[in-house]
Short mmCIF file of C-alpha atoms in Angstrom, two decimals:
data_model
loop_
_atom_site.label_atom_id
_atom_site.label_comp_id
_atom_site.label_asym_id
_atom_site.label_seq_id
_atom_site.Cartn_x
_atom_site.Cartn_y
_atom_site.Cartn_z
CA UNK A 330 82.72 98.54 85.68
CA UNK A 331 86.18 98.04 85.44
CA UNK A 332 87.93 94.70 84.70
CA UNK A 333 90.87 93.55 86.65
CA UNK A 334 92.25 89.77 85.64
CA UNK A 335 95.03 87.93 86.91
CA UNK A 336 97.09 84.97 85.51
CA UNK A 337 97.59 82.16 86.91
CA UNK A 338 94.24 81.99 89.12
CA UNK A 339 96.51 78.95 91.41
CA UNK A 340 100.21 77.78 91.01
CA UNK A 341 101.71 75.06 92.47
CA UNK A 342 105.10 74.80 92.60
CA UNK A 343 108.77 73.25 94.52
CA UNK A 344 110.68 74.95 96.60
CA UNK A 345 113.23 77.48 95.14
CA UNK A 346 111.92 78.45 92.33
CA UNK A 347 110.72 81.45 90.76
CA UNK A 348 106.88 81.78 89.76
CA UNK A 349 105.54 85.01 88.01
CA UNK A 350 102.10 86.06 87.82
CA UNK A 351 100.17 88.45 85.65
CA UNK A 352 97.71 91.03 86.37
CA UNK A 353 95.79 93.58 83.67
CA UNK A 354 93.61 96.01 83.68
CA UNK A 355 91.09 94.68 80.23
CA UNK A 356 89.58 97.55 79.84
CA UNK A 357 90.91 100.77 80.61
CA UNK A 358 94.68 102.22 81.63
CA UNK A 359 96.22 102.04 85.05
CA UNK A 360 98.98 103.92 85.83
CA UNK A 361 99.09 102.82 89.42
CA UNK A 362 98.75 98.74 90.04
CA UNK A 363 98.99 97.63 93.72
CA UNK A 364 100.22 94.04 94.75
CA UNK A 365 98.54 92.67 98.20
CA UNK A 366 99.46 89.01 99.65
CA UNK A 367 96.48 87.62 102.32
CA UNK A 368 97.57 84.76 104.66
CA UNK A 369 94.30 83.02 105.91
CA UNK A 370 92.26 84.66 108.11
CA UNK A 371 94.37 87.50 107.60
CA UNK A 372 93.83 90.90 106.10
CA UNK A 373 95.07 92.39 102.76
CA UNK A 374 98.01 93.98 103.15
CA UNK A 375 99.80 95.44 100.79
CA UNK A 376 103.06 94.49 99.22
CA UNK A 377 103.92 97.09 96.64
CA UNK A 378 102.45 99.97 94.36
CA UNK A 379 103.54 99.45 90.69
CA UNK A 380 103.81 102.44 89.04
CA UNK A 381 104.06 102.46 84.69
CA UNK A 382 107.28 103.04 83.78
CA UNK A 383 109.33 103.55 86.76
CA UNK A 384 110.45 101.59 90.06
CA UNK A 385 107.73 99.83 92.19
CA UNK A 386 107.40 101.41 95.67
CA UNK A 387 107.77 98.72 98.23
CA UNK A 388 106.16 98.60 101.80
CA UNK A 389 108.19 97.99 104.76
CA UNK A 390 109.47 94.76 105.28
CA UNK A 391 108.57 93.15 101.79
CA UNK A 392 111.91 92.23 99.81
CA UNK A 393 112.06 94.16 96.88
CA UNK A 394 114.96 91.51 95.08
CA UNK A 395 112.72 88.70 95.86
CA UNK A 396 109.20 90.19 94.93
CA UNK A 397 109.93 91.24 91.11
CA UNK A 398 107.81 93.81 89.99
CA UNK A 399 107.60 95.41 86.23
CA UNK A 400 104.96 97.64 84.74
CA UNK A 401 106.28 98.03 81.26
CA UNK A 402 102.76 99.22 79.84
CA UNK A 403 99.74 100.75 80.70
CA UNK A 404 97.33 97.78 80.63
CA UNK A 405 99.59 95.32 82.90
CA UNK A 406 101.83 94.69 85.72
CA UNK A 407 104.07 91.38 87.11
CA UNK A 408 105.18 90.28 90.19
CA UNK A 409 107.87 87.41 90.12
CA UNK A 410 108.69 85.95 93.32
CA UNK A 411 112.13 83.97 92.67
CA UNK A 412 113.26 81.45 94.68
CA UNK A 413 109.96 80.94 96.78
CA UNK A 414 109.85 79.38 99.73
CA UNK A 415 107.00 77.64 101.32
CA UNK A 416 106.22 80.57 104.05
CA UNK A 417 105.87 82.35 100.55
CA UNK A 418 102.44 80.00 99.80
CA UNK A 419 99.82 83.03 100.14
CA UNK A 420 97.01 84.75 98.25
CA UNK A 421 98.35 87.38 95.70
CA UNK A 422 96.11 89.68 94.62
CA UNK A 423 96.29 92.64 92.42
CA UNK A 424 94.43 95.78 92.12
CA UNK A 425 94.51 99.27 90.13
CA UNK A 426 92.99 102.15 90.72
CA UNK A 427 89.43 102.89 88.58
CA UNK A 428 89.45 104.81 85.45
CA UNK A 429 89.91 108.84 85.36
CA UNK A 430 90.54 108.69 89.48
CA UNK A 431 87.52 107.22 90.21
CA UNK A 432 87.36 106.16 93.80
CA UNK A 433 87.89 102.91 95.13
CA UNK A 434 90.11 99.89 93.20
CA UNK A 435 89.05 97.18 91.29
CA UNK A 436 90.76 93.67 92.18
CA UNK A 437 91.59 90.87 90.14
CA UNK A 438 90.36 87.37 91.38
CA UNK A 439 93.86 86.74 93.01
CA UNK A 440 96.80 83.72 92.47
CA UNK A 441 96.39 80.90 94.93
CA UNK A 442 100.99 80.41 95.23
CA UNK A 443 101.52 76.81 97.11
CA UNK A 444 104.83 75.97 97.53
CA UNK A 445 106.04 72.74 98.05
CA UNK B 363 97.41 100.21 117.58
CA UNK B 364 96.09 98.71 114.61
CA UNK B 365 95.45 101.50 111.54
CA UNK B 366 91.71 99.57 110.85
CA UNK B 367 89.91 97.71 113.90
CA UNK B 368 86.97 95.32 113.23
CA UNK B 369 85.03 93.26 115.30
CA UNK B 370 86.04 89.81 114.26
CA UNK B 371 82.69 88.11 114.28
CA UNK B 372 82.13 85.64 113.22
CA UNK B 373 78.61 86.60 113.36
CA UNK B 374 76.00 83.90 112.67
CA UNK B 375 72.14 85.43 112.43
CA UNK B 376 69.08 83.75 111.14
CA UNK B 377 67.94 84.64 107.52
CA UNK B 378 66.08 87.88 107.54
CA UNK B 379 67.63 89.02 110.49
CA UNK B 380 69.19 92.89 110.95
CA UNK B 381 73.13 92.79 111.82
CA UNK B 382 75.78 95.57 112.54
CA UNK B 383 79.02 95.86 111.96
CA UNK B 384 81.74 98.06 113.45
CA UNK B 385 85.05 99.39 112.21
CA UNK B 386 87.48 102.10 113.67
CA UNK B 387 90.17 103.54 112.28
CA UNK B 388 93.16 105.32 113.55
CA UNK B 389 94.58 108.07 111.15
CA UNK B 390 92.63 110.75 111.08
CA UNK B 391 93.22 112.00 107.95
CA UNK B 392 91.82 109.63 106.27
CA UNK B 393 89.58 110.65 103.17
CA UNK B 394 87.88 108.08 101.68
CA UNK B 395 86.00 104.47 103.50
CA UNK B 396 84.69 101.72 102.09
CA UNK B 397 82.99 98.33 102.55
CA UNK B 398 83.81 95.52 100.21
CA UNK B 399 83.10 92.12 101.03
CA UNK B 400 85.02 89.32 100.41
CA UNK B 401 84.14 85.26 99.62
CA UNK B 402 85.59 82.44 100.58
CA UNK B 403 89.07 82.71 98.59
CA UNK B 404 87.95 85.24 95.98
CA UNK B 405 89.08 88.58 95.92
CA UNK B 406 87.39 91.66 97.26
CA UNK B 407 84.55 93.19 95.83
CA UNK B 408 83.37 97.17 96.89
CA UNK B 409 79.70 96.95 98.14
CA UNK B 410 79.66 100.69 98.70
CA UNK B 411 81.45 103.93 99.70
CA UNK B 412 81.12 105.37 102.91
CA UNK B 413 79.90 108.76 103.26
CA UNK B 414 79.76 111.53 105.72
CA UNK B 415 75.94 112.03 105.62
CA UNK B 416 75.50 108.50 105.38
CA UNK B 417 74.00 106.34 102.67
CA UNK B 418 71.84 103.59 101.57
CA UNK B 419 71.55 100.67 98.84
CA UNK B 420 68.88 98.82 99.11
CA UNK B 421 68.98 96.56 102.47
CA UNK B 422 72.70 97.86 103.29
CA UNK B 423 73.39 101.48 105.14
CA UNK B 424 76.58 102.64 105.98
CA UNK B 425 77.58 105.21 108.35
CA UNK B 426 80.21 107.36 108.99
CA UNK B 427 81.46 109.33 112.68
CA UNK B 428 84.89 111.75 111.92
CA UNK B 429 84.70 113.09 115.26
CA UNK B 430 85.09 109.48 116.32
CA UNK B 431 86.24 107.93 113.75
CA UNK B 432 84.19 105.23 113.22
CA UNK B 433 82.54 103.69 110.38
CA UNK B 434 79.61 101.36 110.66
CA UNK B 435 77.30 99.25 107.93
CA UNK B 436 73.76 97.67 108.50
CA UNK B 437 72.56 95.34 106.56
CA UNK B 438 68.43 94.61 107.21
CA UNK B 439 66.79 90.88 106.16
CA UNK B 440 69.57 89.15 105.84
CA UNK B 441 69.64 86.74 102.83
CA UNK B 442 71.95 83.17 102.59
CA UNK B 443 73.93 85.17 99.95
CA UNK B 444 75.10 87.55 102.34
CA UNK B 445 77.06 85.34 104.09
CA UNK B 446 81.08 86.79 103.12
CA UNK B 447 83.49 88.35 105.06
CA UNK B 448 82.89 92.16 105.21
CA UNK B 449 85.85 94.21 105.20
CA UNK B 450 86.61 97.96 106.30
CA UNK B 451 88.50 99.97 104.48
CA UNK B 452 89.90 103.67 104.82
CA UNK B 453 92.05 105.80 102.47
CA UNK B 454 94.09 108.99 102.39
CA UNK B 455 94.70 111.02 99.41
CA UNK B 456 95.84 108.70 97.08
CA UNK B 457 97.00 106.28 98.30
CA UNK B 458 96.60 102.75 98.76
CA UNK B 459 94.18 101.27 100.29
CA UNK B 460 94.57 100.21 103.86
CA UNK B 461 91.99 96.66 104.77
CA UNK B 462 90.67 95.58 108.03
CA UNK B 463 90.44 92.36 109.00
CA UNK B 464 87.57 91.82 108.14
CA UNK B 465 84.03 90.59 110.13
CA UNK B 466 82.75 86.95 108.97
CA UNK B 467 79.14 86.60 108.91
CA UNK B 468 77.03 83.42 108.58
CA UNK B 469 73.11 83.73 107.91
CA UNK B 470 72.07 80.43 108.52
CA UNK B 471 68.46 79.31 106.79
#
């Protein structure tokens, strides 16, 4: 199936600042990467669809000058959240859509953010 | 109202047990449903796509109402391994995927 990993897997870091984290898709092309955050005991909900080449698509309510998002190839997508906060300590996971449309989308194992 | 509803759980059952769990969801143009399941701070995993006619894999059958919008999976002799939080997801036309809460479920030995 297809392979989704993320980098780094758990950051810990101080108050203001700015922490970026990597996703990829190992082994085939996604044109379309989405960004979720997950509170505890909360659901997924989604942050932001990254789309190759052009402007992420934010959801409603999610800063798009403090969540930082670049797909500059096929194969991976960042989010950089500057000047975190600790209310900004959260799950980040990262997903793309399965080869040639397939349905469903494969995850990546998440980033564990703490802020301090 | 919420766009997917699921009963909360948690739901404790004895290994080899049958439990159900329910999901509703509010937009009804939505396409596609799924069940993934999720462990303890790990990420999401798809156990299987929801269907109209309703399908099976192995001890886990999931079922699918339009009319009433509601989407349901069974899972028969429950194992210590299923223990996860099961989550209910829905889908338009591409598009993002839209997560329930999820249902937390405990087979104790």
């Amino acid at each position: 199936g297809a392979v989704v990993s993320q980098h780094p897997s758990r950051v810990i870091c101080k108050s203001g600042t700015s922490v970026k984290i990597e996703c990829r898709s190992l082994d085939f092309q996604a044109t379309t990467m989405f960004w979720y955050r997950q509170f505890p005991k909360q659901s997924l909900m989604l942050m932001a669809t990254s789309n190759e080449g052009s402007k992420a698509t934010y959801e409603q309510g999610v800063e798009k000058d403090k969540f930082l998002i670049n797909h500059a190839s096929l194969t991976l997508s960042t989010l950089t959240v500057t000047s975190a906060h600790p209310e900004d300590s959260s799950f980040y996971i990262c997903s793309a859509r399965g080869p040639a449309g397939g349905l469903g989308q494969y995850f990546g194992p998440g980033t564990r953010l703490t802020v301090t | 109202r919420k766009e997917v509803e699921q009963d909360p759980g948690p739901f404790n059952v004895p290994e080899g047990a049958t439990v159900a769990f329910n999901c509703t969801y509010s937009n009804s143009a939505s396409q596609s449903f799924f069940w993934y399941r999720q462990d303890c701070r790990k990420e999401p995993k798809l156990l299987m796509s929801v269907y109209s006619s309703g399908n099976e894999d192995g001890r886990f059958t999931a079922q699918l109402n339009r009319a009433s919008q509601y989407i349901s999976l069974l899972i028969r002799d429950s194992k210590l391994s299923d223990s996860a939080t099961y989550l209910c997801v829905v889908q338009l036309i591409n598009t993002p995927l839209v997560f329930g809460k999820g249902t937390r479920l405990s087979v104790i030995a």
